[in-house]
XYZ file of C-alpha atoms in Angstrom:
438
model
C 141.155 98.933 51.324
C 142.933 98.193 54.596
C 140.252 97.509 57.189
C 140.552 97.328 60.971
C 137.835 95.449 62.861
C 137.503 96.110 66.589
C 136.334 93.139 68.683
C 137.108 89.521 69.488
C 134.030 87.329 69.056
C 132.283 85.209 66.430
C 130.567 88.341 65.106
C 133.962 89.897 64.402
C 135.169 86.604 62.906
C 132.191 86.651 60.542
C 132.851 90.291 59.632
C 136.555 89.656 59.074
C 135.893 86.576 56.943
C 133.373 88.389 54.745
C 135.745 91.322 54.371
C 138.657 89.020 53.503
C 136.648 87.706 50.545
C 135.972 91.208 49.164
C 138.227 91.856 46.122
C 138.525 95.526 47.113
C 139.908 94.642 50.548
C 143.682 94.159 50.561
C 144.248 93.730 54.309
C 142.040 92.745 57.246
C 143.259 93.533 60.760
C 141.382 92.642 63.939
C 142.019 93.907 67.470
C 142.152 92.053 69.725
C 140.597 89.228 67.709
C 140.949 85.618 68.778
C 143.242 82.778 67.755
C 140.492 81.090 65.761
C 140.512 83.841 63.116
C 144.301 83.957 62.719
C 144.230 82.394 59.236
C 142.197 85.189 57.625
C 143.294 88.352 59.457
C 146.270 89.999 61.091
C 145.580 90.022 64.821
C 146.747 92.668 67.248
C 146.770 92.519 71.048
C 144.439 94.875 72.861
C 145.634 98.289 71.759
C 144.566 101.897 71.526
C 142.268 101.980 68.508
C 143.469 105.340 67.176
C 147.144 104.434 67.525
C 146.599 101.087 65.812
C 144.563 102.629 62.989
C 147.433 105.053 62.389
C 150.031 102.289 62.536
C 148.335 100.218 59.837
C 147.026 103.248 57.887
C 143.470 101.929 58.013
C 141.119 103.079 55.275
C 138.100 101.967 57.310
C 137.548 100.997 60.951
C 134.600 98.720 61.788
C 133.609 98.653 65.462
C 131.924 95.384 66.422
C 130.906 95.441 70.121
C 128.636 97.874 71.912
C 130.915 98.774 74.840
C 133.573 100.657 72.830
C 130.821 102.391 70.859
C 129.070 103.583 74.016
C 132.484 104.614 75.366
C 133.081 106.837 72.318
C 135.734 105.013 70.301
C 134.007 105.955 67.032
C 134.176 109.643 68.003
C 137.897 109.358 68.786
C 138.615 107.664 65.474
C 136.594 110.188 63.469
C 138.341 113.071 65.213
C 141.625 111.480 64.147
C 140.456 111.492 60.527
C 139.422 107.868 59.994
C 136.322 106.582 58.227
C 134.381 104.621 60.857
C 131.499 102.188 60.665
C 129.779 102.702 64.018
C 127.736 105.415 65.735
C 128.889 108.203 68.010
C 128.730 107.731 71.774
C 125.608 109.898 71.925
C 123.841 107.924 69.190
C 124.975 104.615 70.745
C 122.765 105.461 73.723
C 119.957 103.910 71.661
C 121.405 100.685 73.117
C 123.368 102.004 76.081
C 120.312 103.508 77.778
C 116.919 101.891 77.441
C 115.351 105.078 78.781
C 117.012 107.040 75.953
C 115.595 104.525 73.474
C 112.114 104.701 74.989
C 112.121 108.513 74.946
C 113.269 108.537 71.312
C 110.566 106.076 70.287
C 107.903 108.071 72.109
C 108.811 111.224 70.185
C 108.997 109.267 66.921
C 105.611 107.612 67.485
C 107.026 104.093 67.348
C 105.188 101.233 69.047
C 106.985 99.641 71.982
C 106.253 98.190 75.391
C 105.006 100.429 78.183
C 107.884 100.992 80.584
C 108.833 102.527 83.912
C 112.317 103.067 85.278
C 113.062 101.863 88.810
C 116.022 103.846 90.107
C 118.731 102.577 92.417
C 117.604 103.281 95.986
C 113.906 102.816 95.290
C 112.169 101.475 98.396
C 110.857 97.915 98.588
C 107.324 99.266 98.869
C 107.682 101.303 95.660
C 109.242 98.321 93.853
C 106.310 96.119 94.869
C 103.831 98.763 93.733
C 105.553 99.008 90.344
C 105.571 95.228 89.965
C 101.858 95.204 90.696
C 101.309 97.551 87.758
C 103.147 95.202 85.361
C 102.033 91.674 86.342
C 101.332 88.895 85.730
C 104.074 88.702 83.060
C 107.183 90.554 84.220
C 109.897 91.901 81.895
C 112.781 93.247 83.994
C 115.715 94.848 82.175
C 119.072 96.203 83.256
C 118.970 99.826 82.010
C 122.529 99.539 80.733
C 124.766 97.227 78.740
C 124.449 93.589 79.762
C 125.641 91.604 76.754
C 122.177 90.261 76.000
C 121.855 88.714 79.457
C 120.435 91.628 81.463
C 116.768 90.759 81.069
C 114.496 88.419 82.964
C 111.075 87.471 81.566
C 109.062 85.615 84.154
C 105.638 85.008 85.677
C 107.253 84.702 89.109
C 107.117 87.975 91.028
C 109.809 86.743 93.422
C 112.210 86.133 90.535
C 111.381 89.555 89.100
C 112.039 91.240 92.441
C 115.338 89.387 92.877
C 116.542 90.534 89.451
C 115.716 94.134 90.327
C 117.816 93.802 93.475
C 120.679 92.185 91.556
C 120.746 94.949 88.941
C 120.526 97.648 91.596
C 123.403 95.997 93.465
C 125.484 96.495 90.316
C 124.710 100.207 90.353
C 122.282 100.315 87.411
C 118.637 101.348 87.301
C 116.023 98.870 86.099
C 113.397 99.178 83.406
C 110.120 97.320 83.940
C 108.205 96.716 80.725
C 104.857 95.357 79.706
C 105.071 91.961 78.023
C 104.973 91.955 74.200
C 103.403 88.864 72.674
C 104.253 87.357 69.310
C 107.333 85.896 67.587
C 110.537 87.916 67.733
C 112.291 89.406 64.705
C 115.797 90.825 64.438
C 116.245 93.292 61.604
C 119.634 94.858 60.896
C 119.526 98.158 59.052
C 122.391 100.158 57.600
C 121.694 103.727 58.660
C 123.348 106.950 57.537
C 121.350 109.810 59.003
C 117.910 109.382 57.474
C 118.988 106.854 54.824
C 117.993 103.310 55.797
C 118.895 100.062 53.994
C 117.622 96.825 55.580
C 119.472 93.516 55.589
C 117.715 90.152 55.836
C 115.433 89.530 58.834
C 116.614 86.920 61.326
C 115.490 85.249 64.521
C 117.762 84.679 67.510
C 117.344 81.966 70.155
C 118.222 83.603 73.463
C 117.561 81.001 76.130
C 120.216 78.441 76.864
C 118.156 75.267 76.464
C 115.895 73.569 73.968
C 112.270 74.715 73.874
C 113.373 78.102 75.211
C 114.231 76.759 78.652
C 116.712 78.146 81.132
C 118.217 81.621 81.503
C 118.815 84.175 78.773
C 122.206 84.146 77.068
C 123.981 86.258 74.493
C 122.334 84.017 71.883
C 122.549 80.276 71.183
C 121.783 80.328 67.470
C 119.958 82.166 64.705
C 118.568 81.741 61.200
C 117.624 83.864 58.204
C 115.374 84.681 56.373
C 112.087 84.085 58.182
C 109.629 81.952 56.198
C 106.768 82.966 58.468
C 107.229 86.744 58.191
C 104.609 88.500 56.019
C 105.806 89.444 52.543
C 105.724 93.122 53.468
C 107.187 92.495 56.939
C 110.642 94.005 56.379
C 109.208 97.078 54.675
C 106.733 97.587 57.512
C 109.543 97.459 60.075
C 111.573 99.939 58.029
C 108.640 102.312 57.527
C 107.039 102.031 60.969
C 110.128 101.683 63.150
C 113.582 102.339 61.727
C 112.936 105.333 59.460
C 110.981 107.246 62.148
C 113.652 106.561 64.787
C 116.491 107.516 62.426
C 114.691 110.738 61.490
C 113.997 111.512 65.152
C 117.663 111.063 66.048
C 118.636 113.480 63.265
C 116.082 115.969 64.579
C 117.444 115.511 68.105
C 120.977 116.299 66.929
C 122.291 112.752 67.432
C 122.258 111.253 63.908
C 122.952 107.539 63.724
C 125.676 106.200 61.448
C 126.306 102.477 61.392
C 124.204 99.385 62.008
C 120.910 99.904 63.815
C 119.520 96.615 65.079
C 115.806 96.522 65.773
C 114.636 93.675 67.989
C 110.868 93.353 67.665
C 107.871 91.292 68.670
C 105.297 90.826 65.911
C 101.868 90.846 67.485
C 98.358 91.161 66.113
C 98.930 94.839 65.317
C 102.281 94.320 63.650
C 105.799 95.045 64.895
C 106.548 96.537 68.323
C 110.075 97.278 69.487
C 111.600 95.133 72.216
C 115.009 96.820 72.031
C 117.505 98.561 69.795
C 121.176 97.694 69.465
C 123.779 100.042 68.024
C 125.797 97.342 66.208
C 125.650 94.005 64.439
C 123.957 91.404 66.631
C 125.602 88.159 67.640
C 124.787 85.428 66.494
C 122.441 86.784 63.801
C 125.378 88.404 61.974
C 126.952 85.018 61.341
C 123.855 83.843 59.471
C 122.963 87.090 57.683
C 126.445 87.709 56.268
C 126.561 84.160 54.942
C 123.850 85.071 52.422
C 125.144 88.530 51.445
C 126.345 88.470 47.827
C 127.357 92.138 47.625
C 130.985 92.593 48.795
C 130.873 93.748 52.406
C 133.766 96.221 52.349
C 132.087 98.598 49.939
C 128.808 98.355 51.858
C 130.339 99.315 55.210
C 132.497 101.990 53.608
C 129.435 103.614 52.012
C 127.880 104.007 55.459
C 131.110 105.284 56.992
C 131.665 107.876 54.257
C 128.083 109.146 54.121
C 127.329 107.709 50.674
C 124.805 105.027 51.618
C 122.191 106.728 49.448
C 124.410 106.000 46.422
C 124.909 102.297 47.195
C 123.360 99.936 44.596
C 120.663 97.594 45.837
C 122.111 94.769 47.911
C 122.282 91.316 46.318
C 121.557 88.152 48.300
C 122.122 84.446 47.728
C 119.064 82.233 47.460
C 118.162 79.909 50.299
C 118.613 80.008 54.045
C 121.454 80.308 56.539
C 121.590 79.057 60.099
C 124.162 79.246 62.893
C 124.451 77.124 66.042
C 126.504 78.142 69.080
C 128.652 75.612 70.921
C 128.969 76.895 74.498
C 131.339 75.984 77.304
C 130.337 73.814 80.227
C 128.598 75.982 82.821
C 127.523 78.726 80.405
C 125.912 81.188 81.018
C 126.389 81.185 84.799
C 129.997 79.991 85.169
C 131.640 78.910 81.900
C 134.657 76.635 82.201
C 137.768 77.949 80.417
C 140.887 76.167 79.237
C 139.106 73.126 77.762
C 140.662 71.732 74.526
C 138.655 72.400 71.367
C 139.183 70.116 68.389
C 137.841 70.249 64.861
C 137.672 74.049 64.746
C 141.275 74.974 63.973
C 142.214 78.294 62.311
C 141.431 78.126 58.611
C 138.098 76.331 59.080
C 135.975 79.224 57.825
C 134.876 77.417 54.651
C 133.359 74.727 56.882
C 131.299 77.402 58.593
C 133.413 77.750 61.753
C 133.315 81.164 63.435
C 135.391 81.289 66.609
C 134.230 83.238 69.652
C 135.635 82.477 73.115
C 138.907 80.748 72.208
C 142.639 81.185 72.615
C 145.704 79.294 71.443
C 146.434 76.319 73.676
C 149.863 77.597 74.674
C 148.734 81.229 74.908
C 148.748 82.363 78.508
C 146.693 85.499 77.945
C 143.433 85.908 79.832
C 139.979 85.304 78.357
C 139.203 87.468 75.359
C 142.684 88.998 75.169
C 143.206 87.585 71.694
C 146.163 86.125 69.872
C 149.527 87.654 69.222
C 149.924 89.846 66.178
C 150.401 87.900 62.972
C 148.605 86.535 59.955
C 148.359 83.074 61.417
C 151.080 81.474 59.288
C 152.875 79.077 61.566
C 150.435 79.775 64.401
C 149.611 76.790 66.570
C 146.352 75.163 65.543
C 145.440 73.944 69.004
C 142.682 75.978 70.640
C 141.107 75.959 74.088
C 137.966 77.590 75.404
C 138.304 81.113 76.751
C 134.724 82.291 77.114
C 131.100 81.240 77.381
C 130.142 80.974 73.728
C 133.139 79.150 72.278
C 132.438 78.619 68.589
C 129.660 78.980 65.990
C 128.917 76.745 63.033
C 127.209 78.399 60.068
C 125.602 76.536 57.177
C 123.367 77.308 54.234
C 120.762 75.307 52.361
C 118.117 75.551 49.691
C 115.566 75.123 52.466
C 115.738 75.977 56.144
C 115.619 72.269 56.919
C 118.656 71.734 54.658
C 120.565 74.508 56.442
C 119.724 72.970 59.816
C 120.887 69.551 58.734
C 124.171 70.916 57.355
C 124.959 72.946 60.481
C 124.302 70.100 62.892
C 126.242 67.656 60.704
C 129.286 69.929 60.799
C 128.911 70.412 64.547
C 129.536 66.676 64.958
C 133.090 67.261 63.712
C 133.846 69.620 66.604
C 134.598 68.431 70.119
C 134.526 70.461 73.330
C 134.362 68.273 76.455
C 131.478 69.437 78.652
C 130.247 71.794 75.938
C 126.587 72.111 75.025
C 124.391 73.486 72.258
C 120.723 73.744 71.450
C 119.351 71.074 69.124
C 116.282 73.042 68.073
C 117.598 76.154 66.328
C 114.935 77.122 63.741
C 113.029 73.885 64.390
C 109.711 75.638 65.209
C 109.959 77.493 61.883
C 110.732 74.284 59.995
C 107.703 72.624 61.606
C 105.479 75.588 60.720
C 104.769 76.295 64.404
C 105.485 80.052 64.157
C 102.505 81.981 62.910
C 101.496 85.602 62.769
C 97.801 86.140 63.348
C 96.208 88.919 61.372
C-alpha cells in the first residue's frame, strides 16, 4: 500500500513510523510533515490533498489533525475516489462543535457535564448570572477548535469571566460546563458506523508544569495502559459511551468513520464524557502506537474501506509505554522558534524520538510548513525549533516505572536551549496516588 498521511506533528510522525514498519506498506508520504521525519517518509510541501493523492496514487489517505477534517478534506478525498481514514466534515463536528457533541450525547443517553452555551454578544449581566449557576468550580470552553488549549478550569470567577471575553473576542461562543471530578481517561476507538474497536486507554497530562500547574497545553506527555483503571473499564466506556454515540450518529445521518477519541472523567458513578475528538490525540497516540503489535496499515485501511467488522482482534505488546514532550522556551504563551535542537536528528525513531515543531536548520520556511519533498537521503540533520511542542520521546518498559525511567534517560541525550518538560509524567500512577472510588 502507498499511504499518504496529512499533518506535520509528532502524532503524524508516530503514525508514519508505525506505517513504515508495516510489511504491507510500500511507501509512506506525509504532507506537509516536518524535517524530523524525513528518514522514514517522503515529505511534500503544503499541497492540495486531492492533487497530491492523485500524484502519488495513494491507496489510503490518513488525516491526522482536526482542522482539515472539520474543513471537509475527507469528503473531498472520498469524492475523488480515495479510501480515507477520517470522518466527514459533518461527523467531525463531534469535535468541531461542543454543542453538537452535547446534543448528540443527550439523545444517546450518555453521561456528560451539564452545559450552557454563552453566545457572542451576551451581556455582562447574563454572563455573570450564568457563572453563578456553575460555580464554585468553573469550566469554560471555546465552542470551537482550540488545539487542546481552549479550556480554562478555575475556581477564580474573574479568570473565568476573562476567558469568556477572550473567546468571544475571537468570534466564538463559549460553553460553560459543570465540573467533573475523578481521574481522566483517554480512549481511542476505531469506528466504522456502528462497529467500534477500542485501543488501549491512556492518560494525558495537559497542564504545562509539574503537579498540574500552569495553563493548559496541547499535552505535555501521556502513558498507557492505566494500572488504576478497573478491569472492565474499557468495556464500560465502549458500552456506555462510544457505542451509543456511534449508533446515534448513524441514526442522525452523520455516521462516523475514523478514530473517535473519548476524553472522560471517571467519577463515583463511572465514566462521564469531558469531550470527544474526531482524530488520534496528541500525545497519547505516540504512546499507544508504541504498544500496537498488529500492523497499523491494515487496521486503518479496514476502517477506511468499511471492513472493520472483519478485522481480527488487535494484538498488543506486554508492558507500558510513556511519552514526554520537550517544549520550546515560552510555551504555551509565546514559544521561541529557531533554537538549535541536538540529539534528535532524522533517523532517531528507534530511540523513541517523534518530532513535532521542527524544521531543518537551513530551511527558511515558516513554522509548520514542513521539509522539502524527499525521502531524507542527504537531508541536513541539523534541526531547529519551529513550534511550541518541539519533540517527543517515547519509551516502553515491563513496568510503568521502567518506561518512565527509559523515557527520561533518553531525554537527557536531547538538547534544546531554553526548552522545558514535565518531570512527573505518570508519576502519580507509579506512586499509586490515582484511585477510583466505588
